[in-house]
Structures are given as C-alpha cells and as structure tokens.
Coordinates of N, CA and C in Angstrom, one line a residue:
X1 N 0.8 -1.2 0.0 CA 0.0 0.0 0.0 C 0.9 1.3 0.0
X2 N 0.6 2.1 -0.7 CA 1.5 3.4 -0.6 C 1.0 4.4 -0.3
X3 N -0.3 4.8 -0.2 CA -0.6 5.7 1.3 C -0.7 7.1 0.0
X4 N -1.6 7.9 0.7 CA -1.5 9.2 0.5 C -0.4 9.8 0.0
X5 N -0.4 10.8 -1.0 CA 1.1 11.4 -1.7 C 0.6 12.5 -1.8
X6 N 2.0 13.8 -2.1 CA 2.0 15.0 -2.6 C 1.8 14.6 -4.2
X7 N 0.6 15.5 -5.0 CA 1.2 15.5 -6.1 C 0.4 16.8 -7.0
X8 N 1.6 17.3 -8.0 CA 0.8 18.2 -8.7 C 0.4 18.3 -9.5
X9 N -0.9 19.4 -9.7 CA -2.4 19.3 -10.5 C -2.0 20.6 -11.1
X10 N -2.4 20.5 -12.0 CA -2.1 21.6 -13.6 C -3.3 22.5 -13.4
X11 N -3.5 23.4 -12.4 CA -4.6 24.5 -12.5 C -4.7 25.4 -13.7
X12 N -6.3 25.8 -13.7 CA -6.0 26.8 -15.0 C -5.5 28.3 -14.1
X13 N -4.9 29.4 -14.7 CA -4.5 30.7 -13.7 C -5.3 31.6 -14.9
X14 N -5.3 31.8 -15.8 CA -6.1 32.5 -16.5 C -5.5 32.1 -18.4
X15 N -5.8 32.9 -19.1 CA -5.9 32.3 -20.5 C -4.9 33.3 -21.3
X16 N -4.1 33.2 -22.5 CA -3.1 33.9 -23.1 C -4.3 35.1 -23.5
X17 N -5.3 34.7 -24.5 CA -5.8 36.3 -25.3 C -6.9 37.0 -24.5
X18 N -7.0 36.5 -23.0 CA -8.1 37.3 -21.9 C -9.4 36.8 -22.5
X19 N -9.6 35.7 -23.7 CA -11.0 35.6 -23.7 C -11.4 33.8 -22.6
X20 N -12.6 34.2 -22.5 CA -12.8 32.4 -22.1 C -12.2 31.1 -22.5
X21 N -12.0 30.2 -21.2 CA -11.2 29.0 -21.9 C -11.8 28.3 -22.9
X22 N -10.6 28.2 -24.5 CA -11.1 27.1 -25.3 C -10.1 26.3 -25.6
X23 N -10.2 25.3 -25.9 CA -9.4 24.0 -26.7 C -9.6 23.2 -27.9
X24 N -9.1 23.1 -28.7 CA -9.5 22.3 -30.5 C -8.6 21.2 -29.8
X25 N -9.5 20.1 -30.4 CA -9.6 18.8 -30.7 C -9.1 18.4 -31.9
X26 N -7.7 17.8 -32.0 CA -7.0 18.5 -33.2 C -5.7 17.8 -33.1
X27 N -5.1 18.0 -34.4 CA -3.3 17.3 -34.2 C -2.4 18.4 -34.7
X28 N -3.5 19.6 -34.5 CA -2.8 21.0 -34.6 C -1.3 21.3 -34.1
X29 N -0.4 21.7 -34.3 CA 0.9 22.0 -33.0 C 0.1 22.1 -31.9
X30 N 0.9 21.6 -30.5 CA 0.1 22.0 -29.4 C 0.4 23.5 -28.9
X31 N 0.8 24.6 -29.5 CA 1.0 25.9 -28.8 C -0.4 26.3 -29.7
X32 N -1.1 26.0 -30.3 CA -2.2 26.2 -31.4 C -3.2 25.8 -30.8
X33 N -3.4 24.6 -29.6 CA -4.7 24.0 -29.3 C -5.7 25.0 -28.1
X34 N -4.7 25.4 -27.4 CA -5.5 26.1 -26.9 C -5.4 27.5 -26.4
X35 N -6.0 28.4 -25.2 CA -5.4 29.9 -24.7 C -5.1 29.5 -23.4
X36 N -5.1 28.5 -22.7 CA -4.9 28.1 -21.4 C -3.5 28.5 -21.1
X37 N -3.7 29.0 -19.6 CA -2.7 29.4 -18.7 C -2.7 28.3 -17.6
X38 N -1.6 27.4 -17.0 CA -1.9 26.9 -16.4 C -0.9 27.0 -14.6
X39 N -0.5 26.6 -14.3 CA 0.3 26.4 -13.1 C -0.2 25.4 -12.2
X40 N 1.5 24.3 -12.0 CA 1.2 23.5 -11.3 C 0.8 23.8 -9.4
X41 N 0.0 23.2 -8.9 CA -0.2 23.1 -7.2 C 0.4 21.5 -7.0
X42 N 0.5 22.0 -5.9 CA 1.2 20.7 -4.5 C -0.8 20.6 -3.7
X43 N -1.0 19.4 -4.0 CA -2.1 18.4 -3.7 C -1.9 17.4 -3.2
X44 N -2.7 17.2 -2.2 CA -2.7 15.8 -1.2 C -3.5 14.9 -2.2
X45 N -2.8 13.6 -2.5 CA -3.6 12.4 -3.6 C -3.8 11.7 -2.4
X46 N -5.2 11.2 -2.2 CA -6.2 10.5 -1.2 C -5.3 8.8 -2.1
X47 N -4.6 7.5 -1.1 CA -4.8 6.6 -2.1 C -6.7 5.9 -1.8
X48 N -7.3 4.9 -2.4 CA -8.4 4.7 -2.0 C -8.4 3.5 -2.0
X49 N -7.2 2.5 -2.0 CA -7.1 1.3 -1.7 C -7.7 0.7 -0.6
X50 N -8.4 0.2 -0.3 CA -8.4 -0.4 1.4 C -9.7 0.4 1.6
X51 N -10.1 1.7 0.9 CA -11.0 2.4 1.3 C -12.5 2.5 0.4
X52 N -12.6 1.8 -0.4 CA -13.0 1.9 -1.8 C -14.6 2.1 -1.6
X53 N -15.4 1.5 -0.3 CA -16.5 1.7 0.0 C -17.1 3.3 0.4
X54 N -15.7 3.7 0.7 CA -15.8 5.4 1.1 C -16.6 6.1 0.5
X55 N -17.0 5.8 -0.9 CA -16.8 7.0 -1.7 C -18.5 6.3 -2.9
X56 N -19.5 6.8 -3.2 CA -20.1 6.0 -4.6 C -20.8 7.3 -4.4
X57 N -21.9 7.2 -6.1 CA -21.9 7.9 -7.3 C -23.1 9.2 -6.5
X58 N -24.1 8.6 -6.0 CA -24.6 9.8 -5.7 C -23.8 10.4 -4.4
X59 N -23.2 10.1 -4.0 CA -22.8 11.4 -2.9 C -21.3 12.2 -3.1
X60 N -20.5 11.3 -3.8 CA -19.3 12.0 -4.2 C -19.1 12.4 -5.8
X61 N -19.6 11.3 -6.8 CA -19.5 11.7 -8.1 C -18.9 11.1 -8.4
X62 N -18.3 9.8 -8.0 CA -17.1 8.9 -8.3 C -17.2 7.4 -7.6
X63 N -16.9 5.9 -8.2 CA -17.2 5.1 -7.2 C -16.2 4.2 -7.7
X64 N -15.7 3.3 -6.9 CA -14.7 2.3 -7.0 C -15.6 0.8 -7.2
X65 N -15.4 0.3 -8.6 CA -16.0 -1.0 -8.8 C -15.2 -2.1 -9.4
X66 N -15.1 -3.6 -9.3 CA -14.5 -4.5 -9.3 C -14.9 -4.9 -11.0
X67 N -14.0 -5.2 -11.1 CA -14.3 -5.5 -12.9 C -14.1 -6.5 -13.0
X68 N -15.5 -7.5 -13.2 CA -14.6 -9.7 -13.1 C -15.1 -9.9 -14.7
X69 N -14.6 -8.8 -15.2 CA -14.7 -9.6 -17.0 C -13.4 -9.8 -17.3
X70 N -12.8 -10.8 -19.2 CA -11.9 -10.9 -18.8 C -11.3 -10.1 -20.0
X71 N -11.4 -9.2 -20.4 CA -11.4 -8.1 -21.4 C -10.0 -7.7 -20.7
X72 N -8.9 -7.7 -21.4 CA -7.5 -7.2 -20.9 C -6.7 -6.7 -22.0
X73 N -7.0 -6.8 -23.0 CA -6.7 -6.4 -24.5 C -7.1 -5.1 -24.8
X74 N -6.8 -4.2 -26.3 CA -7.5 -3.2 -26.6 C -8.1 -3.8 -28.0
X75 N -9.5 -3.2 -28.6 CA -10.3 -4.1 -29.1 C -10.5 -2.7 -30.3
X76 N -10.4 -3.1 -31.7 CA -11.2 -2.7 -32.5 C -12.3 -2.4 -32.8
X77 N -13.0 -1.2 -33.3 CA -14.4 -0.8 -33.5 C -14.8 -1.8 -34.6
X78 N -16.2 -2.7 -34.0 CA -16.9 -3.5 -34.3 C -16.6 -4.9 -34.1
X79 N -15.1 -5.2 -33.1 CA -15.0 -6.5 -33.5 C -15.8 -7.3 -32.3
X80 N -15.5 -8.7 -31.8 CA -16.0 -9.6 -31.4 C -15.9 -9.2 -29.4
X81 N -14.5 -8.8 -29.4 CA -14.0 -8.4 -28.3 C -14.6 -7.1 -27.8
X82 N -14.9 -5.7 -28.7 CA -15.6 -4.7 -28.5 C -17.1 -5.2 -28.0
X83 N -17.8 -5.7 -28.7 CA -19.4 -6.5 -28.6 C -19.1 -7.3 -27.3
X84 N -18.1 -7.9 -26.9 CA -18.5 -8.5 -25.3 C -18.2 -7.8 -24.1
X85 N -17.3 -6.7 -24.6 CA -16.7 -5.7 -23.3 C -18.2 -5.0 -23.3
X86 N -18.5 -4.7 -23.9 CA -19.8 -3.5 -24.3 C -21.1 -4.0 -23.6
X87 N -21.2 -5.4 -23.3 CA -22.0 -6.5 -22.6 C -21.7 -6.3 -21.2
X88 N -20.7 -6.3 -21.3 CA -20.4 -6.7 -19.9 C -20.8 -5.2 -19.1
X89 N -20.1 -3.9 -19.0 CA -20.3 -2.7 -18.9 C -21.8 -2.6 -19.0
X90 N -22.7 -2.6 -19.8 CA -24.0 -2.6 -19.9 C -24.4 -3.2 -18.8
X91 N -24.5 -4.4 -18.6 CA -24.7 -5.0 -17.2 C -24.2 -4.7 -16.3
X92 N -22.9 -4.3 -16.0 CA -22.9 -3.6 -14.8 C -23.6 -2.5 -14.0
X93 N -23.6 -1.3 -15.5 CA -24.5 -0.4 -15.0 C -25.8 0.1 -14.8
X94 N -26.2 -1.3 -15.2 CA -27.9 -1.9 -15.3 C -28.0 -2.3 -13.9
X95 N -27.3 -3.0 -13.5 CA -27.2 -3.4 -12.4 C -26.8 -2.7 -10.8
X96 N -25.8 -2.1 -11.2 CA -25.4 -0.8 -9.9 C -26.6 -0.2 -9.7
X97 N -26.8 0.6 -10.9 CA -27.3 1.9 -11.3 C -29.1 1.7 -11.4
X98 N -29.7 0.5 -11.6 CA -30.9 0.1 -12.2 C -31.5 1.1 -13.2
X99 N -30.9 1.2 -14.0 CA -31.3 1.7 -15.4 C -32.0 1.2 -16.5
X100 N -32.8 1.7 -16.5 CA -33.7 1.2 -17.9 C -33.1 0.7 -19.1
X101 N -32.1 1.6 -19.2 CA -31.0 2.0 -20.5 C -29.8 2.3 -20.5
X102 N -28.7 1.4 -21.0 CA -27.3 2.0 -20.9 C -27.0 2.1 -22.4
X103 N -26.5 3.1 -22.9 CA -25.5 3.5 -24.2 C -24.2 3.7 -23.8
X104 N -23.6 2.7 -24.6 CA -21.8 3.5 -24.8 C -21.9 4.3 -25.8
X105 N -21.4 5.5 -26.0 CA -21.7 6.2 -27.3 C -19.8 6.5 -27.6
X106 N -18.7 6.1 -26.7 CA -17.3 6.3 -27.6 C -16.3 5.8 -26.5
X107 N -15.4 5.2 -26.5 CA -13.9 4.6 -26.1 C -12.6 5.5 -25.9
X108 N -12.3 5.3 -25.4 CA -10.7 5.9 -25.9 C -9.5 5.4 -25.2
X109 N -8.7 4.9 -25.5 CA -7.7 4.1 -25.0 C -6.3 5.4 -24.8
X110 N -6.0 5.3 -23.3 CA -4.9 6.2 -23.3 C -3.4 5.7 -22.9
X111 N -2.6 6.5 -23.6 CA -1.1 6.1 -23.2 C -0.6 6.2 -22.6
X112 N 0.1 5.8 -21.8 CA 0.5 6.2 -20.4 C 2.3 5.4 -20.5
X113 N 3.1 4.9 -20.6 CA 4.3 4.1 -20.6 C 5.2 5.7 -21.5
X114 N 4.8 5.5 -23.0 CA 5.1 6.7 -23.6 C 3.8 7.2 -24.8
X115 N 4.2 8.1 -24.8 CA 3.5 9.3 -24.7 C 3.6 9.1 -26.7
X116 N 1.9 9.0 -27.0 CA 1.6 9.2 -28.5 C 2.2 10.7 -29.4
X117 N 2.7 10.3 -30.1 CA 3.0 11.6 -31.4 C 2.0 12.5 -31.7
X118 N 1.8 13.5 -32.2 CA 0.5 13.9 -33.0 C -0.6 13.5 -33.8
X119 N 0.4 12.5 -34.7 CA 0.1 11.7 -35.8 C 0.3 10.3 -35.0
X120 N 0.3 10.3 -33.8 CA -0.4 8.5 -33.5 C -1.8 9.1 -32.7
X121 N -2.5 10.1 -32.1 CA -3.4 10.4 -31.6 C -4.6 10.2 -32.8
X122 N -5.5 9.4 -32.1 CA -7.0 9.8 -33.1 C -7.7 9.6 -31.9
X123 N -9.5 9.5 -32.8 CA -10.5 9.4 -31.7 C -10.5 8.6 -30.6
X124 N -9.5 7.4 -30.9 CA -9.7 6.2 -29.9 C -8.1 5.6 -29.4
X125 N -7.5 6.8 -29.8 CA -6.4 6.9 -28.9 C -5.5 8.1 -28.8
X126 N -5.6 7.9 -27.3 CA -5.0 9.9 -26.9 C -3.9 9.9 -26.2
X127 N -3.4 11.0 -25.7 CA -2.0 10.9 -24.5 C -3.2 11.5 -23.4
X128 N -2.5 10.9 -21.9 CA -3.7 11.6 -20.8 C -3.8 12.9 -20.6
X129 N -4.8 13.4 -20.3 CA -4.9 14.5 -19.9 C -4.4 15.4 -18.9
X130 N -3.4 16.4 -18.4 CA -2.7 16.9 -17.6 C -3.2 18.2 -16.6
X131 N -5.0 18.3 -16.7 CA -5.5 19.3 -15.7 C -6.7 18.8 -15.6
X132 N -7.1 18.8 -14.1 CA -8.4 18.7 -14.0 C -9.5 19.2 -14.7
X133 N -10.2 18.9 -15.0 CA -11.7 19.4 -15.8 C -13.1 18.3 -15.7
X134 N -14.1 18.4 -16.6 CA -14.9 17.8 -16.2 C -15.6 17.3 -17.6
X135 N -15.9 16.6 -18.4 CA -15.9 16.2 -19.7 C -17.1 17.0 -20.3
X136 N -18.0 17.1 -19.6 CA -19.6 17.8 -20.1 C -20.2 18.5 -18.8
X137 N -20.8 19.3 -20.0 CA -21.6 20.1 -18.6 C -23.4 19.8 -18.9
X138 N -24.0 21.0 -18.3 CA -25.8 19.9 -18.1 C -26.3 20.6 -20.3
X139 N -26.0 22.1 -20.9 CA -26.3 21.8 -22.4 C -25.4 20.8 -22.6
X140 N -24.6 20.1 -22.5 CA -24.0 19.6 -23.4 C -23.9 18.0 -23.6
X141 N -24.9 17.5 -21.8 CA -25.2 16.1 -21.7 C -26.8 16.6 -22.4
X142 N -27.4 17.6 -22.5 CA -28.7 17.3 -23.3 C -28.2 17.6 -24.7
X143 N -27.5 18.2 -25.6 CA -27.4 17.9 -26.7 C -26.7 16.3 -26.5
X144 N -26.0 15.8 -26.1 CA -25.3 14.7 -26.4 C -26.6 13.6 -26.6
X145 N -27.8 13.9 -25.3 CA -28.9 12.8 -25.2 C -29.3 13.0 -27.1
X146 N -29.9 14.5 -27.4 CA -30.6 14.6 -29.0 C -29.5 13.8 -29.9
X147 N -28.0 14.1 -29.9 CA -27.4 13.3 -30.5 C -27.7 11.6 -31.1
X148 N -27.8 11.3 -29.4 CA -27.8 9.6 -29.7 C -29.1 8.9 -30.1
X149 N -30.1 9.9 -29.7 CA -31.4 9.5 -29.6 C -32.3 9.8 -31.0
X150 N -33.6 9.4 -30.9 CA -34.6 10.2 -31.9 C -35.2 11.2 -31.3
X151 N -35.9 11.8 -31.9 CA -36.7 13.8 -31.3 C -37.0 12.7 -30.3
X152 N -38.2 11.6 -30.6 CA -39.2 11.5 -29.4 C -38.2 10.6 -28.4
X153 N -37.4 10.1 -28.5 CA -36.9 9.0 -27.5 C -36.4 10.5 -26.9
X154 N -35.2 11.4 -27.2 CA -34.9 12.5 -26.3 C -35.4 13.3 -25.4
X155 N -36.8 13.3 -26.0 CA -38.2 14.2 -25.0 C -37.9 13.6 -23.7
X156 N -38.4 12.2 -24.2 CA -39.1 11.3 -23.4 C -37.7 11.0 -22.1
X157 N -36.7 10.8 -22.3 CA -35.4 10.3 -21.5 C -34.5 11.9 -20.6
X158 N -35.0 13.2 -21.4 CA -34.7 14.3 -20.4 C -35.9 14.9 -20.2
X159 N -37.1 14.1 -19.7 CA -37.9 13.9 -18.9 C -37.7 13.4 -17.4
X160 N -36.7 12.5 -17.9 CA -36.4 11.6 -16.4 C -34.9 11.9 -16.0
X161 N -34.6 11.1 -15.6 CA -33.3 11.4 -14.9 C -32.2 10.7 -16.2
X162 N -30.9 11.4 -16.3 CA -29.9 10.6 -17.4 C -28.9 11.0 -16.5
X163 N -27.6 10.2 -16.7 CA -26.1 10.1 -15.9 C -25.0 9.5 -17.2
X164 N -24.2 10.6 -17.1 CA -23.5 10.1 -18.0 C -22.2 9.7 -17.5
X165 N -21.5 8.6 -17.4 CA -20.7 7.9 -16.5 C -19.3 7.6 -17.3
X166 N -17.9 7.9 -16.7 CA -17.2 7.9 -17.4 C -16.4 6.5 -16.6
X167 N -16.2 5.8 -17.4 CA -15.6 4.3 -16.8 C -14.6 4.0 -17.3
X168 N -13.2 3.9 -16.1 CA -12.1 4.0 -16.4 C -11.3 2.8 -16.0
X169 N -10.3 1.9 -16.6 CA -10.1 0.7 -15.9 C -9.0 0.4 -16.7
X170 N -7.7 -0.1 -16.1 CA -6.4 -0.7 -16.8 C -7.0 -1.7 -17.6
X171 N -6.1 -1.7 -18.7 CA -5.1 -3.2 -19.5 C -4.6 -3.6 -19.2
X172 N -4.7 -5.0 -18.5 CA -3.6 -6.1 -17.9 C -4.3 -6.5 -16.4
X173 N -3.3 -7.0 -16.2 CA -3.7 -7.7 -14.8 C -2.9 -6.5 -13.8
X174 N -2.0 -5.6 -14.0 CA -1.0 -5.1 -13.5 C -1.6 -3.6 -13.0
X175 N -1.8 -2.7 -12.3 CA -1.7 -1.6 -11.8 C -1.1 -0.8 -12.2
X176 N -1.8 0.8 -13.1 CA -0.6 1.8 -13.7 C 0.0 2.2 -12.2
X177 N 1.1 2.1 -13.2 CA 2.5 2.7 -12.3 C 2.4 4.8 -12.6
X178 N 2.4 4.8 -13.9 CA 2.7 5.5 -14.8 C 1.5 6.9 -15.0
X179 N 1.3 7.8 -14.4 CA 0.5 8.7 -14.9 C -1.0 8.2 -14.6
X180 N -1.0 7.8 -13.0 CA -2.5 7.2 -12.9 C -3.6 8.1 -12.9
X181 N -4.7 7.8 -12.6 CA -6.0 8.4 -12.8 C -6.2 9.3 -12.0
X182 N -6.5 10.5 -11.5 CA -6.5 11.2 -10.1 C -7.9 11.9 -10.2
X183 N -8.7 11.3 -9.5 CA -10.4 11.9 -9.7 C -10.8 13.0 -8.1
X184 N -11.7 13.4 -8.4 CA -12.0 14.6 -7.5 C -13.6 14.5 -6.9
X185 N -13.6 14.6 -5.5 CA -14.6 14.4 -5.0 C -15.3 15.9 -5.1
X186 N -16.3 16.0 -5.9 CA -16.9 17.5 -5.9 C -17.6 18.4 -4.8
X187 N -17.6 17.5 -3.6 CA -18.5 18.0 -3.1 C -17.1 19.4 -2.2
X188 N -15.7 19.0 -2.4 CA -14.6 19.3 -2.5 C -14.5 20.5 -2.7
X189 N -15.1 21.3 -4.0 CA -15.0 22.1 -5.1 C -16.5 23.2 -4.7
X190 N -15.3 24.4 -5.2 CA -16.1 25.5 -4.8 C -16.5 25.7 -6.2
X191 N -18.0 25.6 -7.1 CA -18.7 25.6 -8.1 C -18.1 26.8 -8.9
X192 N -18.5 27.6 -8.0 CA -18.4 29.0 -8.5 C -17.5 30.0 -8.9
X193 N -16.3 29.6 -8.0 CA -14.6 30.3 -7.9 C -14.0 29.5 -8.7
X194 N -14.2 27.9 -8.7 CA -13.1 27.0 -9.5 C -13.7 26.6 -10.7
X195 N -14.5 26.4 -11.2 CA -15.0 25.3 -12.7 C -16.0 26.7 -13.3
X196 N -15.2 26.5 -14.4 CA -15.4 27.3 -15.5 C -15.5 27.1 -17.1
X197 N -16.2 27.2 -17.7 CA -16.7 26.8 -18.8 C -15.8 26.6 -19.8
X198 N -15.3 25.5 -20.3 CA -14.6 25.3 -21.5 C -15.2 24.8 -23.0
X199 N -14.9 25.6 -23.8 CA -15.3 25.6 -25.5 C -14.3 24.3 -25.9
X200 N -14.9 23.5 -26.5 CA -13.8 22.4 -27.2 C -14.5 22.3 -28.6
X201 N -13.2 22.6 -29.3 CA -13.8 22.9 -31.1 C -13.7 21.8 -31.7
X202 N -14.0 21.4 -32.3 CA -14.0 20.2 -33.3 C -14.8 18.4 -32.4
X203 N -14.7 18.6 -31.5 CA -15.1 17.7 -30.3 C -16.9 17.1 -30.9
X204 N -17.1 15.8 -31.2 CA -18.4 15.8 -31.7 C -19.2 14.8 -30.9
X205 N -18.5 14.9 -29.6 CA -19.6 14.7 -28.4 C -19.5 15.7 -27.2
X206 N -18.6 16.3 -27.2 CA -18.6 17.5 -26.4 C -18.1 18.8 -26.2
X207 N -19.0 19.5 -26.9 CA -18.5 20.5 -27.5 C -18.5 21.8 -26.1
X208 N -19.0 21.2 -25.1 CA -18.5 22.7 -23.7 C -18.3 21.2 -22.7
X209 N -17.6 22.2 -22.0 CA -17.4 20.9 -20.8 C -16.9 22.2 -19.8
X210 N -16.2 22.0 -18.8 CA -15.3 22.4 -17.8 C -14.5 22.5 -17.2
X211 N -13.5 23.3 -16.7 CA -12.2 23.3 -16.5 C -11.7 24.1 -15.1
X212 N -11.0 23.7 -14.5 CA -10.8 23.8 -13.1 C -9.7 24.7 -12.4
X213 N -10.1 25.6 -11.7 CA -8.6 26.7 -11.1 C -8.8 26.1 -9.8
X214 N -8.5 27.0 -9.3 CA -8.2 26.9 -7.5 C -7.7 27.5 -6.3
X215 N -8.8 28.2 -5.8 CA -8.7 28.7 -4.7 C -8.4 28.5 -3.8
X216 N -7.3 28.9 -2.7 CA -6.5 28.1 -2.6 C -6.8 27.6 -0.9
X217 N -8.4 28.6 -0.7 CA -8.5 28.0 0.5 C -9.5 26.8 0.2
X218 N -9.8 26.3 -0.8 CA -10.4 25.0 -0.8 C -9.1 24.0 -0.8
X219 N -10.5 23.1 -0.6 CA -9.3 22.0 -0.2 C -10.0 20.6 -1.0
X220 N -9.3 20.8 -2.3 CA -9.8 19.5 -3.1 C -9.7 18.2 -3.0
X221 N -9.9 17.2 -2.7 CA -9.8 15.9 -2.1 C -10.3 15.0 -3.1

C-alpha cells in the first residue's frame, strides 16, 4: 500500500488572449490548441485502496467498482471483443445503477508508458490528460442525449433522470504505475470560484465541458 502522496495538479491561472477557456480537438501543434494558462499546485492524492467503500456515485460523483470480465486487451471498433466488453459494462451499469438504458456512445484508450505523437493520436487513442476538468456540462449532456437518440426518445429520456458515467479501468492484470487516474470528489470544489466553462472545437460529443482553477482555501480531495 502506498498511502497518500503529494502530487501536482495543472490548474487553469487564466488564459493567453483574456478571452474564455477554449481548446481544439486536433493534431494542430500543441502551442495552437488552446489559450490556457496553467500552473502547477502541490495536492494531497487520497490513495483509496483499502478504502474503496468510502466513496459512490450519488454522494461524491465517483465510485470504485470491481471488474470480473476478462477483457485485458484493446479491441477494435466492431469486432467480437468490442461487442462482449460493451456486454459486460452494460450489465454492470444496469445493475449498480438500475437503469432502464445504458448506451456507450465512444472509447478511448490512453497512453501512459510513452506518450503518442501527434500523428499517433485519433478518436480512440489519446496521451492523458494533464488538468483537471470535467468532460460535459448539463447543455452539453442534453445535446449529447438529442445526439444519440430520436426527437421523441430525447423528449421522453430528459424527462427523467440521465447520468453520463465515465468508466475507467487498466489493461492487464497489472496496476498503472505511470500517470494514474487522479479523480475529485466534488463536493470538495467550490462551483463558483473553480469550474469554468470550456469551448472544445472540433469535439463531436462535447462541445462545452469544464475546467478547473483553485482557490487556494479550498481543499480539493
């Protein structure tokens, strides 16, 4: 077990041209992708080994779940191995969650050992992400719903409650060493001072999402 660590989190501080944060979705040069200003903090990383009951979806926004499929590979769009991982997930979150309905609507497999080229990045494989943010905001999980849906199934489904759940889990039997996952309990996060609207251009499931500073008398966890 290795216990709680210092580590630092890439805040936004403000933006190069003074307008709102945006970012292109893109194999643009990276000094071209975005206006972000960032600067690293020193953060306490919670480990949640040992602790994993601590924490689930409605009260923190995050939950630690055991994966007994045996999916350990990365899998092709449409093949045989894609169609039983996509099984498996579906039932899980049918199950946790009792949901009427689960859709995967996209994948992405990230690098983490070394780090993709410009020209090895596409939709379904990226290098990790290096600042907290938050993938969608509430327009952008209801366009996403019109997206996947027909007029009337969309009516009818943000009528009721929807959750859009981002599920993250190694390749292999082995534990990243390398650039692990570092998630944030929101109830943590001051709405109003820290998360701020980000434009992501070219992005054709989410085109606003969120992006995070930090005040420095919160205390993110």
């Amino acid at each position: 077990m290795v216990g709680d660590i210092i580590g630092k989190i890439n805040y936004l501080t403000t933006t190069i041209d003074g307008c709102s944060p945006w970012m292109v979705v893109s194999s643009i040069p990276t000094s071209l992708r975005s206006n972000l200003v960032q600067s690293p903090v020193d953060v306490i990383i919670h480990d949640l080994r040992g602790k994993e009951k601590s924490v689930n979806l409605d009260t923190n926004a995050l939950e630690v779940v055991k994966y007994d499929g045996y999916i350990q590979e990365e899998f092709k769009e449409g093949s045989e191995t894609q169609k039983i991982y996509y099984e498996e997930i579906i039932n899980l979150l049918k199950e946790r969650l009792g949901a009427s309905r689960v859709i995967i609507y996209h994948y992405t497999f990230r690098s983490r050992s070394s780090l993709l080229t410009d020209e090895e990045c596409n939709t379904t494989h990226r290098n990790p992400v290096f600042y907290p943010h938050v993938d969608t905001d509430k327009p952008g999980a209801q366009r996403l719903v019109e997206k996947l849906l027909s007029k009337e199934e969309a009516e009818r489904a943000l009528k009721n409650r929807i959750q859009i759940i981002n599920i993250w889990r190694p390749l292999g039997q082995h534990p990243i060493t390398e650039k692990p996952l570092a998630i944030c309990d929101y109830q943590s996060i001051d709405v109003d001072k820290d998360v701020h609207p980000l434009t992501i251009r070219g992005s054709d499931y989410h085109p606003t999402a969120r992006i995070m500073s930090r005040n420095h008398q919160d205390n993110h966890i």
